[in-house]
Amino acid sequence: AEDKNKRVFTPTPSQAKIIYSNKLYRLMLSGRGEGKSTTSVITMGVHAMRFPEWQPIRWAVVRDTRRSIGITTAPTVKLWDPEGRASFWRGKTDEPEVFEIVLGNKKIIEAYCFGADSLSDLNKFQSLELGGVLLVEPCAAADISGGVSQDVFAIATTSLRQMPYPCFIIEGNMPDESHWVSTTFGIPGAEEPERSTEEQAAVDSIRANSEVVIIPKGENKALDIVA
């Protein structure tokens, strides 16, 4: 019988660039409602399916607070990977600690949730060997996010040690010209600071290994079709 609850995902051009990219860093910027969170969840799953020999792939999901993850990111995960069937959660509902994504009888993703405001969370974060990082809303914005610092970005990068082809997703609103996201990834209009030769080489390496997508307003007409 046909599964009436099946959700069919058809990516927009911008979403497809992120999902099917082979770059390490995949940066999505846009206003609200353009499907960034959905794209992140689908990208995590596609990445896991590319590398079955490394499953379960360990991810860190990082935002300003774990409560923000519970309010925003967790519902999107549960939409595409229903709780109790395709995803299993530990911790409080509004402050998740760990979730697992299962395909069939196999765990393909093990994701740890971290709040950038918590020193204990960050200490645990540094000890993990990860295959993926999802960093959400790095730019501070009223009623959306307290932001995530460049130091956390650096810690996350050095934690990608589980597998040869990790994935680092960053999703957020458009940063101003002096924010570290702008200056690191070379967003148009960024105020490029003075850098040492070593610092410039590091930035050049990041940019060469980045898929940067600024999603046009209104591109996402429908996030999903319910079959």
PDB file of C-alpha atoms in Angstrom:
ATOM      1  CA  ALA A   1       0.000   0.000   0.000  1.00  0.00           C
ATOM      2  CA  GLU A   2       1.173   3.531  -0.698  1.00  0.00           C
ATOM      3  CA  ASP A   3       2.502   5.427   2.323  1.00  0.00           C
ATOM      4  CA  LYS A   4       0.187   8.433   2.592  1.00  0.00           C
ATOM      5  CA  ASN A   5       2.610  10.114   5.012  1.00  0.00           C
ATOM      6  CA  LYS A   6       5.537   9.974   2.614  1.00  0.00           C
ATOM      7  CA  ARG A   7       7.199  13.323   2.011  1.00  0.00           C
ATOM      8  CA  VAL A   8       8.792  14.027  -1.354  1.00  0.00           C
ATOM      9  CA  PHE A   9      11.606  16.560  -1.503  1.00  0.00           C
ATOM     10  CA  THR A  10      12.315  18.432  -4.720  1.00  0.00           C
ATOM     11  CA  PRO A  11      15.277  20.790  -4.228  1.00  0.00           C
ATOM     12  CA  THR A  12      15.436  24.274  -5.660  1.00  0.00           C
ATOM     13  CA  PRO A  13      18.558  25.132  -7.699  1.00  0.00           C
ATOM     14  CA  SER A  14      20.164  26.712  -4.618  1.00  0.00           C
ATOM     15  CA  GLN A  15      19.340  23.752  -2.405  1.00  0.00           C
ATOM     16  CA  ALA A  16      20.708  21.306  -4.975  1.00  0.00           C
ATOM     17  CA  LYS A  17      24.053  23.148  -5.066  1.00  0.00           C
ATOM     18  CA  ILE A  18      24.466  22.543  -1.332  1.00  0.00           C
ATOM     19  CA  ILE A  19      23.092  19.004  -1.181  1.00  0.00           C
ATOM     20  CA  TYR A  20      25.153  17.603  -4.050  1.00  0.00           C
ATOM     21  CA  SER A  21      28.322  19.642  -3.569  1.00  0.00           C
ATOM     22  CA  ASN A  22      31.640  17.895  -3.020  1.00  0.00           C
ATOM     23  CA  LYS A  23      33.080  20.856  -1.131  1.00  0.00           C
ATOM     24  CA  LEU A  24      33.971  20.626   2.557  1.00  0.00           C
ATOM     25  CA  TYR A  25      32.263  23.891   3.536  1.00  0.00           C
ATOM     26  CA  ARG A  26      28.701  24.495   2.374  1.00  0.00           C
ATOM     27  CA  LEU A  27      27.412  27.928   3.290  1.00  0.00           C
ATOM     28  CA  MET A  28      23.759  28.962   2.820  1.00  0.00           C
ATOM     29  CA  LEU A  29      22.639  32.534   3.395  1.00  0.00           C
ATOM     30  CA  SER A  30      19.148  33.975   3.032  1.00  0.00           C
ATOM     31  CA  GLY A  31      16.228  35.535   4.846  1.00  0.00           C
ATOM     32  CA  ARG A  32      13.750  33.395   6.745  1.00  0.00           C
ATOM     33  CA  GLY A  33      11.601  30.799   5.056  1.00  0.00           C
ATOM     34  CA  GLU A  34      13.865  29.828   2.165  1.00  0.00           C
ATOM     35  CA  GLY A  35      14.398  26.234   3.302  1.00  0.00           C
ATOM     36  CA  LYS A  36      17.869  26.376   4.829  1.00  0.00           C
ATOM     37  CA  SER A  37      17.042  24.002   7.686  1.00  0.00           C
ATOM     38  CA  THR A  38      15.412  21.479   5.376  1.00  0.00           C
ATOM     39  CA  THR A  39      18.424  21.658   3.062  1.00  0.00           C
ATOM     40  CA  SER A  40      20.761  20.986   5.982  1.00  0.00           C
ATOM     41  CA  VAL A  41      18.838  17.900   7.106  1.00  0.00           C
ATOM     42  CA  ILE A  42      18.698  16.480   3.579  1.00  0.00           C
ATOM     43  CA  THR A  43      22.400  17.227   3.058  1.00  0.00           C
ATOM     44  CA  MET A  44      23.302  15.322   6.211  1.00  0.00           C
ATOM     45  CA  GLY A  45      21.405  12.290   4.960  1.00  0.00           C
ATOM     46  CA  VAL A  46      22.842  12.415   1.445  1.00  0.00           C
ATOM     47  CA  HIS A  47      26.361  12.734   2.857  1.00  0.00           C
ATOM     48  CA  ALA A  48      25.790   9.671   5.053  1.00  0.00           C
ATOM     49  CA  MET A  49      24.524   7.646   2.102  1.00  0.00           C
ATOM     50  CA  ARG A  50      27.631   8.522   0.092  1.00  0.00           C
ATOM     51  CA  PHE A  51      29.891   6.955   2.720  1.00  0.00           C
ATOM     52  CA  PRO A  52      28.198   3.824   4.125  1.00  0.00           C
ATOM     53  CA  GLU A  53      31.540   2.441   5.272  1.00  0.00           C
ATOM     54  CA  TRP A  54      31.791   5.299   7.810  1.00  0.00           C
ATOM     55  CA  GLN A  55      28.270   5.011   9.220  1.00  0.00           C
ATOM     56  CA  PRO A  56      27.192   6.077  11.721  1.00  0.00           C
ATOM     57  CA  ILE A  57      28.728   9.415  10.847  1.00  0.00           C
ATOM     58  CA  ARG A  58      29.172  11.624  13.901  1.00  0.00           C
ATOM     59  CA  TRP A  59      27.852  15.165  13.608  1.00  0.00           C
ATOM     60  CA  ALA A  60      27.868  18.199  15.841  1.00  0.00           C
ATOM     61  CA  VAL A  61      24.879  20.526  15.591  1.00  0.00           C
ATOM     62  CA  VAL A  62      25.920  23.910  16.967  1.00  0.00           C
ATOM     63  CA  ARG A  63      23.865  27.003  17.649  1.00  0.00           C
ATOM     64  CA  ASP A  64      23.910  29.879  20.147  1.00  0.00           C
ATOM     65  CA  THR A  65      22.023  27.702  22.675  1.00  0.00           C
ATOM     66  CA  ARG A  66      20.797  24.118  22.797  1.00  0.00           C
ATOM     67  CA  ARG A  67      17.338  25.510  23.459  1.00  0.00           C
ATOM     68  CA  SER A  68      17.486  27.216  20.051  1.00  0.00           C
ATOM     69  CA  ILE A  69      18.271  23.830  18.500  1.00  0.00           C
ATOM     70  CA  GLY A  70      15.235  22.342  20.239  1.00  0.00           C
ATOM     71  CA  ILE A  71      12.954  25.122  19.029  1.00  0.00           C
ATOM     72  CA  THR A  72      14.148  25.381  15.425  1.00  0.00           C
ATOM     73  CA  THR A  73      16.418  22.624  14.086  1.00  0.00           C
ATOM     74  CA  ALA A  74      14.906  19.649  15.922  1.00  0.00           C
ATOM     75  CA  PRO A  75      11.383  20.071  14.472  1.00  0.00           C
ATOM     76  CA  THR A  76      12.828  20.080  10.941  1.00  0.00           C
ATOM     77  CA  VAL A  77      14.788  16.888  11.610  1.00  0.00           C
ATOM     78  CA  LYS A  78      11.647  15.246  13.008  1.00  0.00           C
ATOM     79  CA  LEU A  79       9.608  16.385  10.000  1.00  0.00           C
ATOM     80  CA  TRP A  80      11.845  14.462   7.606  1.00  0.00           C
ATOM     81  CA  ASP A  81      12.947  11.724  10.021  1.00  0.00           C
ATOM     82  CA  PRO A  82       9.935  11.073  12.277  1.00  0.00           C
ATOM     83  CA  GLU A  83      10.751  10.607  15.949  1.00  0.00           C
ATOM     84  CA  GLY A  84      10.510   7.017  17.115  1.00  0.00           C
ATOM     85  CA  ARG A  85      10.713   5.665  13.580  1.00  0.00           C
ATOM     86  CA  ALA A  86      13.620   7.293  11.748  1.00  0.00           C
ATOM     87  CA  SER A  87      15.095   9.463  14.518  1.00  0.00           C
ATOM     88  CA  PHE A  88      15.672   8.815  18.203  1.00  0.00           C
ATOM     89  CA  TRP A  89      16.398  11.545  20.743  1.00  0.00           C
ATOM     90  CA  ARG A  90      18.014  11.960  24.144  1.00  0.00           C
ATOM     91  CA  GLY A  91      17.743  14.956  26.446  1.00  0.00           C
ATOM     92  CA  LYS A  92      14.889  17.372  26.982  1.00  0.00           C
ATOM     93  CA  THR A  93      12.535  17.994  24.088  1.00  0.00           C
ATOM     94  CA  ASP A  94      13.386  21.704  24.027  1.00  0.00           C
ATOM     95  CA  GLU A  95      17.088  21.116  24.809  1.00  0.00           C
ATOM     96  CA  PRO A  96      18.125  17.947  22.954  1.00  0.00           C
ATOM     97  CA  GLU A  97      21.503  16.410  23.669  1.00  0.00           C
ATOM     98  CA  VAL A  98      21.867  13.667  21.041  1.00  0.00           C
ATOM     99  CA  PHE A  99      19.794  12.368  18.169  1.00  0.00           C
ATOM    100  CA  GLU A 100      20.292   9.382  15.910  1.00  0.00           C
ATOM    101  CA  ILE A 101      18.970   8.944  12.384  1.00  0.00           C
ATOM    102  CA  VAL A 102      18.187   5.396  11.319  1.00  0.00           C
ATOM    103  CA  LEU A 103      17.614   4.036   7.829  1.00  0.00           C
ATOM    104  CA  GLY A 104      16.029   0.600   7.903  1.00  0.00           C
ATOM    105  CA  ASN A 105      17.745  -1.113  10.806  1.00  0.00           C
ATOM    106  CA  LYS A 106      21.004   0.796  10.512  1.00  0.00           C
ATOM    107  CA  LYS A 107      22.052   3.929  12.353  1.00  0.00           C
ATOM    108  CA  ILE A 108      23.540   6.242   9.732  1.00  0.00           C
ATOM    109  CA  ILE A 109      23.994   9.469  11.749  1.00  0.00           C
ATOM    110  CA  GLU A 110      24.762  10.164  15.401  1.00  0.00           C
ATOM    111  CA  ALA A 111      24.414  13.890  16.091  1.00  0.00           C
ATOM    112  CA  TYR A 112      25.425  15.763  19.232  1.00  0.00           C
ATOM    113  CA  CYS A 113      23.794  19.111  20.040  1.00  0.00           C
ATOM    114  CA  PHE A 114      25.874  21.957  21.446  1.00  0.00           C
ATOM    115  CA  GLY A 115      25.097  25.465  22.608  1.00  0.00           C
ATOM    116  CA  ALA A 116      27.856  28.013  21.989  1.00  0.00           C
ATOM    117  CA  ASP A 117      26.859  29.724  25.242  1.00  0.00           C
ATOM    118  CA  SER A 118      27.861  26.666  27.310  1.00  0.00           C
ATOM    119  CA  LEU A 119      31.492  26.143  28.324  1.00  0.00           C
ATOM    120  CA  SER A 120      30.767  22.514  29.262  1.00  0.00           C
ATOM    121  CA  ASP A 121      29.210  21.926  25.846  1.00  0.00           C
ATOM    122  CA  LEU A 122      32.230  23.413  24.091  1.00  0.00           C
ATOM    123  CA  ASN A 123      34.631  21.353  26.187  1.00  0.00           C
ATOM    124  CA  LYS A 124      32.815  18.167  25.129  1.00  0.00           C
ATOM    125  CA  PHE A 125      32.699  19.434  21.562  1.00  0.00           C
ATOM    126  CA  GLN A 126      36.486  19.676  21.343  1.00  0.00           C
ATOM    127  CA  SER A 127      36.924  16.026  22.344  1.00  0.00           C
ATOM    128  CA  LEU A 128      34.850  14.580  19.490  1.00  0.00           C
ATOM    129  CA  GLU A 129      36.145  13.214  16.210  1.00  0.00           C
ATOM    130  CA  LEU A 130      33.472  14.275  13.736  1.00  0.00           C
ATOM    131  CA  GLY A 131      32.440  13.531  10.187  1.00  0.00           C
ATOM    132  CA  GLY A 132      30.146  16.532   9.964  1.00  0.00           C
ATOM    133  CA  VAL A 133      29.228  19.853  11.551  1.00  0.00           C
ATOM    134  CA  LEU A 134      26.028  21.853  11.183  1.00  0.00           C
ATOM    135  CA  LEU A 135      26.507  25.424  12.422  1.00  0.00           C
ATOM    136  CA  VAL A 136      23.233  27.339  12.603  1.00  0.00           C
ATOM    137  CA  GLU A 137      22.738  31.118  12.609  1.00  0.00           C
ATOM    138  CA  PRO A 138      26.304  32.295  13.260  1.00  0.00           C
ATOM    139  CA  CYS A 139      25.243  35.951  12.940  1.00  0.00           C
ATOM    140  CA  ALA A 140      23.648  37.553  15.983  1.00  0.00           C
ATOM    141  CA  ALA A 141      20.158  38.858  15.291  1.00  0.00           C
ATOM    142  CA  ALA A 142      17.366  40.054  17.554  1.00  0.00           C
ATOM    143  CA  ASP A 143      14.895  37.257  18.425  1.00  0.00           C
ATOM    144  CA  ILE A 144      16.701  34.806  16.122  1.00  0.00           C
ATOM    145  CA  SER A 145      20.173  34.054  17.466  1.00  0.00           C
ATOM    146  CA  GLY A 146      22.880  35.251  19.798  1.00  0.00           C
ATOM    147  CA  GLY A 147      25.389  34.259  17.142  1.00  0.00           C
ATOM    148  CA  VAL A 148      28.334  31.865  17.094  1.00  0.00           C
ATOM    149  CA  SER A 149      31.938  33.057  17.245  1.00  0.00           C
ATOM    150  CA  GLN A 150      34.777  32.429  14.828  1.00  0.00           C
ATOM    151  CA  ASP A 151      36.563  30.522  17.606  1.00  0.00           C
ATOM    152  CA  VAL A 152      33.756  27.957  17.593  1.00  0.00           C
ATOM    153  CA  PHE A 153      34.068  27.689  13.811  1.00  0.00           C
ATOM    154  CA  ALA A 154      37.798  26.995  14.234  1.00  0.00           C
ATOM    155  CA  ILE A 155      37.184  24.343  16.910  1.00  0.00           C
ATOM    156  CA  ALA A 156      34.620  22.691  14.676  1.00  0.00           C
ATOM    157  CA  THR A 157      37.010  22.583  11.732  1.00  0.00           C
ATOM    158  CA  THR A 158      39.768  20.929  13.765  1.00  0.00           C
ATOM    159  CA  SER A 159      37.260  18.340  15.070  1.00  0.00           C
ATOM    160  CA  LEU A 160      36.571  16.943  11.590  1.00  0.00           C
ATOM    161  CA  ARG A 161      38.736  13.866  12.035  1.00  0.00           C
ATOM    162  CA  GLN A 162      36.408  10.881  11.732  1.00  0.00           C
ATOM    163  CA  MET A 163      36.610  10.345   7.981  1.00  0.00           C
ATOM    164  CA  PRO A 164      38.453  11.487   4.834  1.00  0.00           C
ATOM    165  CA  TYR A 165      35.506  13.436   3.352  1.00  0.00           C
ATOM    166  CA  PRO A 166      33.733  15.392   6.098  1.00  0.00           C
ATOM    167  CA  CYS A 167      30.970  17.930   5.591  1.00  0.00           C
ATOM    168  CA  PHE A 168      30.633  21.343   7.266  1.00  0.00           C
ATOM    169  CA  ILE A 169      27.272  23.072   6.750  1.00  0.00           C
ATOM    170  CA  ILE A 170      26.704  26.685   7.789  1.00  0.00           C
ATOM    171  CA  GLU A 171      23.235  28.177   7.489  1.00  0.00           C
ATOM    172  CA  GLY A 172      22.137  31.640   8.498  1.00  0.00           C
ATOM    173  CA  ASN A 173      20.856  35.073   7.709  1.00  0.00           C
ATOM    174  CA  MET A 174      22.973  37.472   5.671  1.00  0.00           C
ATOM    175  CA  PRO A 175      25.914  38.762   7.738  1.00  0.00           C
ATOM    176  CA  ASP A 176      27.111  42.340   7.741  1.00  0.00           C
ATOM    177  CA  GLU A 177      30.303  43.204   5.895  1.00  0.00           C
ATOM    178  CA  SER A 178      32.564  42.888   8.964  1.00  0.00           C
ATOM    179  CA  HIS A 179      31.214  39.610  10.369  1.00  0.00           C
ATOM    180  CA  TRP A 180      33.613  36.665  10.344  1.00  0.00           C
ATOM    181  CA  VAL A 181      31.363  34.741   7.943  1.00  0.00           C
ATOM    182  CA  SER A 182      31.658  37.570   5.417  1.00  0.00           C
ATOM    183  CA  THR A 183      35.394  38.019   5.790  1.00  0.00           C
ATOM    184  CA  THR A 184      36.208  34.294   5.893  1.00  0.00           C
ATOM    185  CA  PHE A 185      34.127  33.214   2.920  1.00  0.00           C
ATOM    186  CA  GLY A 186      34.490  36.380   0.843  1.00  0.00           C
ATOM    187  CA  ILE A 187      30.826  37.371   0.738  1.00  0.00           C
ATOM    188  CA  PRO A 188      30.306  40.275  -1.725  1.00  0.00           C
ATOM    189  CA  GLY A 189      30.919  43.563   0.066  1.00  0.00           C
ATOM    190  CA  ALA A 190      32.999  42.011   2.844  1.00  0.00           C
ATOM    191  CA  GLU A 191      35.537  44.256   4.582  1.00  0.00           C
ATOM    192  CA  GLU A 192      38.741  42.319   4.056  1.00  0.00           C
ATOM    193  CA  PRO A 193      41.020  42.766   7.090  1.00  0.00           C
ATOM    194  CA  GLU A 194      44.786  42.851   6.954  1.00  0.00           C
ATOM    195  CA  ARG A 195      46.170  39.345   7.301  1.00  0.00           C
ATOM    196  CA  SER A 196      49.532  37.715   7.714  1.00  0.00           C
ATOM    197  CA  THR A 197      50.751  35.424   4.957  1.00  0.00           C
ATOM    198  CA  GLU A 198      49.722  32.390   7.006  1.00  0.00           C
ATOM    199  CA  GLU A 199      46.274  33.803   7.776  1.00  0.00           C
ATOM    200  CA  GLN A 200      45.660  34.642   4.122  1.00  0.00           C
ATOM    201  CA  ALA A 201      46.715  31.136   3.100  1.00  0.00           C
ATOM    202  CA  ALA A 202      44.204  29.656   5.574  1.00  0.00           C
ATOM    203  CA  VAL A 203      41.402  31.880   4.246  1.00  0.00           C
ATOM    204  CA  ASP A 204      42.312  31.026   0.647  1.00  0.00           C
ATOM    205  CA  SER A 205      42.157  27.321   1.495  1.00  0.00           C
ATOM    206  CA  ILE A 206      38.723  27.673   3.083  1.00  0.00           C
ATOM    207  CA  ARG A 207      37.377  29.597   0.105  1.00  0.00           C
ATOM    208  CA  ALA A 208      38.767  27.055  -2.361  1.00  0.00           C
ATOM    209  CA  ASN A 209      36.941  24.308  -0.476  1.00  0.00           C
ATOM    210  CA  SER A 210      33.617  26.138  -0.110  1.00  0.00           C
ATOM    211  CA  GLU A 211      30.239  26.083  -1.816  1.00  0.00           C
ATOM    212  CA  VAL A 212      28.673  29.471  -1.041  1.00  0.00           C
ATOM    213  CA  VAL A 213      25.011  29.954  -1.918  1.00  0.00           C
ATOM    214  CA  ILE A 214      23.031  33.149  -1.350  1.00  0.00           C
ATOM    215  CA  ILE A 215      19.448  31.984  -1.838  1.00  0.00           C
ATOM    216  CA  PRO A 216      17.337  34.461  -3.829  1.00  0.00           C
ATOM    217  CA  LYS A 217      14.261  35.716  -2.037  1.00  0.00           C
ATOM    218  CA  GLY A 218      11.196  33.752  -3.059  1.00  0.00           C
ATOM    219  CA  GLU A 219      13.066  30.975  -4.865  1.00  0.00           C
ATOM    220  CA  ASN A 220      11.618  28.342  -2.541  1.00  0.00           C
ATOM    221  CA  LYS A 221       7.978  28.096  -3.657  1.00  0.00           C
ATOM    222  CA  ALA A 222       7.298  24.886  -1.723  1.00  0.00           C
ATOM    223  CA  LEU A 223       9.528  22.967   0.645  1.00  0.00           C
ATOM    224  CA  ASP A 224       7.864  19.618   0.056  1.00  0.00           C
ATOM    225  CA  ILE A 225       4.987  17.819  -1.590  1.00  0.00           C
ATOM    226  CA  VAL A 226       2.943  15.389   0.492  1.00  0.00           C
ATOM    227  CA  ALA A 227       2.253  12.321  -1.627  1.00  0.00           C
TER     228      ALA A 227
END
